[in-house]
Coordinates of C-alpha atoms in Angstrom, one line a residue:
L1 CA 32.3 101.8 177.2
V2 CA 31.8 99.8 174.0
F3 CA 34.8 97.7 174.9
Y4 CA 33.3 96.8 178.3
Y5 CA 30.1 96.0 176.6
G6 CA 31.7 93.5 174.2
H7 CA 34.5 92.2 176.5
P8 CA 32.5 89.7 178.7
A9 CA 31.0 88.1 175.5
A10 CA 34.5 87.7 173.9
L11 CA 35.9 86.2 177.1
A12 CA 33.0 83.7 177.2
V13 CA 33.6 82.6 173.6
N14 CA 37.3 82.4 173.9
K15 CA 37.3 80.6 177.3
L16 CA 34.8 78.0 176.0
R17 CA 37.1 77.5 172.9
V18 CA 40.1 76.9 175.1
A19 CA 38.1 74.5 177.3
G20 CA 37.1 72.5 174.2
A21 CA 33.4 73.3 174.4
L22 CA 33.4 75.2 171.1
T23 CA 35.4 74.3 168.0
K24 CA 35.4 77.9 166.5
G25 CA 34.9 81.4 167.6
L26 CA 31.9 83.6 166.9
C27 CA 33.4 86.5 165.0
D28 CA 37.2 86.6 164.6
D29 CA 37.4 90.4 164.6
F30 CA 35.3 90.8 167.7
D31 CA 36.8 87.7 169.5
V32 CA 40.2 89.4 169.3
L33 CA 39.2 93.1 169.6
F34 CA 37.3 92.5 172.9
E35 CA 39.5 89.8 174.2
T36 CA 42.1 91.7 176.2
G37 CA 41.4 93.9 179.1
V38 CA 42.2 97.6 179.0
D39 CA 44.4 99.1 181.6
E40 CA 47.0 101.9 181.9
M41 CA 49.8 100.0 180.3
S42 CA 50.8 101.4 177.0
W43 CA 51.4 98.0 175.4
D44 CA 47.7 97.1 176.2
D45 CA 46.3 100.3 174.6
L46 CA 43.5 99.3 172.2
D47 CA 42.8 102.8 171.1
T48 CA 45.2 103.1 168.2
P49 CA 44.6 104.9 164.9
S50 CA 44.1 101.6 163.2
T51 CA 41.4 100.4 165.7
R52 CA 37.9 100.3 164.2
W53 CA 35.4 100.3 167.0
P54 CA 32.1 98.7 166.0
E55 CA 28.7 100.4 166.2
L56 CA 26.7 99.6 169.3
Q57 CA 24.2 97.5 167.4
E58 CA 27.0 95.3 166.1
V59 CA 28.1 94.7 169.6
R60 CA 24.6 94.0 170.8
E61 CA 24.3 91.3 168.1
Y62 CA 27.6 89.8 169.0
R63 CA 26.6 89.7 172.7
S64 CA 23.3 88.1 171.8
K65 CA 25.0 85.4 169.8
A66 CA 27.6 84.8 172.5
R67 CA 24.8 84.4 175.0
D68 CA 23.1 81.8 172.8
L69 CA 26.4 79.9 172.6
V70 CA 26.9 79.9 176.4
L71 CA 23.3 78.8 176.9
D72 CA 23.8 76.0 174.4
V73 CA 26.9 74.7 176.3
I74 CA 25.0 74.9 179.6
R75 CA 22.0 72.9 178.2
N76 CA 23.9 70.4 176.1
H77 CA 27.6 69.9 177.0
P78 CA 28.2 66.4 178.5
A79 CA 30.6 67.9 181.1
L80 CA 27.6 69.2 183.0
D81 CA 26.0 65.7 183.2
E82 CA 28.3 64.4 185.9
P83 CA 29.0 65.8 189.3
I84 CA 32.4 67.0 190.3
S85 CA 33.9 65.0 193.1
S86 CA 35.2 66.9 196.1
K87 CA 38.5 65.0 195.5
E88 CA 38.9 66.4 192.0
A89 CA 40.7 69.7 191.3
T90 CA 38.1 72.4 190.7
D91 CA 39.5 73.1 187.3
S92 CA 39.7 69.4 186.2
K93 CA 36.4 69.8 184.3
F94 CA 37.6 72.7 182.1
V95 CA 34.1 73.4 180.7
V96 CA 32.5 73.7 184.1
W97 CA 35.4 75.8 185.4
S98 CA 35.1 78.1 182.3
L99 CA 31.4 78.6 182.9
G100 CA 32.1 79.6 186.5
M101 CA 34.7 82.1 185.3
I102 CA 32.4 83.5 182.7
C103 CA 29.7 84.2 185.3
E104 CA 32.2 85.8 187.8
H105 CA 33.8 87.8 185.1
E106 CA 30.4 89.2 183.9
R107 CA 29.7 90.2 187.5
I108 CA 33.0 92.0 187.9
H109 CA 32.5 94.0 184.6
L110 CA 29.0 95.0 185.7
E111 CA 30.7 96.8 188.6
T112 CA 33.4 98.2 186.3
S113 CA 30.9 99.5 183.8
T114 CA 28.8 101.1 186.6
T115 CA 31.9 103.0 187.8
L116 CA 32.7 104.2 184.3
M117 CA 29.1 105.4 183.8
R118 CA 29.2 107.3 187.1
E119 CA 32.2 109.3 185.7
L120 CA 30.4 110.4 182.6
P121 CA 28.9 114.0 182.5
I122 CA 25.3 113.8 183.8
D123 CA 23.9 115.0 180.4
D124 CA 25.3 111.9 178.8
V125 CA 23.5 109.5 181.1
S126 CA 19.8 108.7 181.0
R127 CA 17.7 106.2 182.7
P128 CA 16.3 103.5 180.4
S129 CA 12.5 103.7 180.1
Y130 CA 12.1 100.0 180.9
W131 CA 13.9 100.2 184.3
P132 CA 11.6 99.7 187.3
P133 CA 11.1 102.7 189.6
D134 CA 13.5 103.2 192.5
H135 CA 12.7 101.4 195.8
P136 CA 11.0 103.8 198.2
S137 CA 14.1 103.5 200.5
V138 CA 16.1 105.6 198.0
T139 CA 14.3 108.8 199.0
A140 CA 13.4 107.9 202.5
E141 CA 14.8 109.8 205.4
T142 CA 17.1 107.4 207.4
S143 CA 19.5 107.7 210.2
V144 CA 22.9 106.1 210.0
A145 CA 24.2 104.4 213.1
P146 CA 27.8 105.2 214.0
V147 CA 30.3 102.6 212.9
E148 CA 31.3 100.4 215.8
L149 CA 34.9 99.1 215.5
V150 CA 36.0 95.9 217.2
S151 CA 39.6 94.8 217.9
V152 CA 40.9 91.8 215.9
N153 CA 44.0 90.0 217.3
G154 CA 47.0 89.7 215.0
G155 CA 48.5 86.3 214.2
S156 CA 49.3 83.9 211.5
I157 CA 46.8 83.7 208.6
E158 CA 46.8 81.2 205.8
L159 CA 45.6 82.6 202.5
G160 CA 44.6 80.6 199.4
K161 CA 42.8 77.4 198.9
P162 CA 43.4 73.9 197.4
R163 CA 42.6 73.0 193.9
T164 CA 40.0 70.5 195.3
H165 CA 38.0 73.3 197.0
S166 CA 34.3 73.0 196.1
T167 CA 33.8 76.6 194.9
Y168 CA 35.0 78.5 191.9
S169 CA 38.2 80.6 192.2
W170 CA 40.4 82.6 190.0
D171 CA 43.7 80.9 189.3
N172 CA 45.7 83.2 191.5
E173 CA 43.5 82.2 194.5
Y174 CA 44.8 78.6 194.6
G175 CA 47.8 77.5 196.6
S176 CA 48.8 78.4 200.1
R177 CA 50.6 81.4 201.7
V178 CA 51.0 82.1 205.4
I179 CA 51.3 85.8 206.5
E180 CA 51.7 87.5 209.9
A181 CA 49.0 90.1 210.5
R182 CA 49.3 92.9 213.0
P183 CA 46.3 93.6 215.3
F184 CA 43.7 95.8 213.7
K185 CA 40.1 97.1 214.0
A186 CA 37.2 96.3 211.8
S187 CA 33.6 97.3 211.5
R188 CA 31.2 95.1 213.6
T189 CA 28.7 95.3 210.7
Q190 CA 29.0 95.1 207.0
V191 CA 29.9 98.3 205.2
T192 CA 27.3 99.4 202.7
N193 CA 26.8 102.3 200.3

């Protein structure tokens, strides 16, 4: 879990460096250690005998300093003084694009961390004392309506979006691809937990 605690901060620092908003990193060791995502690929395995994982307090301090750097860029970088024209590529203002990526990346890792914590033995998990109480709906008796499925016609679907799209996107979401979809059924309402 300590990797996922430090990783979003390292991504923020490194992306702002690449975008030109920062001239140097925050902590060379942590900027590199927490930089690369962890997955099942052996070449990407960070848990080697030579890896020194920092103490939690060190990572807290790193995250706090990274947050201060990001806030300083948001408050003071001139790239945020001018609007982005709808005719410009979304990533033409690299600092702005990087800030969007940083926010989206943090959101994704909150979900990843939550999943990892749910897999821990219950004795290793405790509720922080400063968390607010659960909403009353958590323990309320409720009935669940049956899922109603509606038919969706198949056909040609265009995926992707142009670089001039007004919202943030990951780099693999740009471009255009047309696929043929078979008819399918979908829930009439949103699926919730």
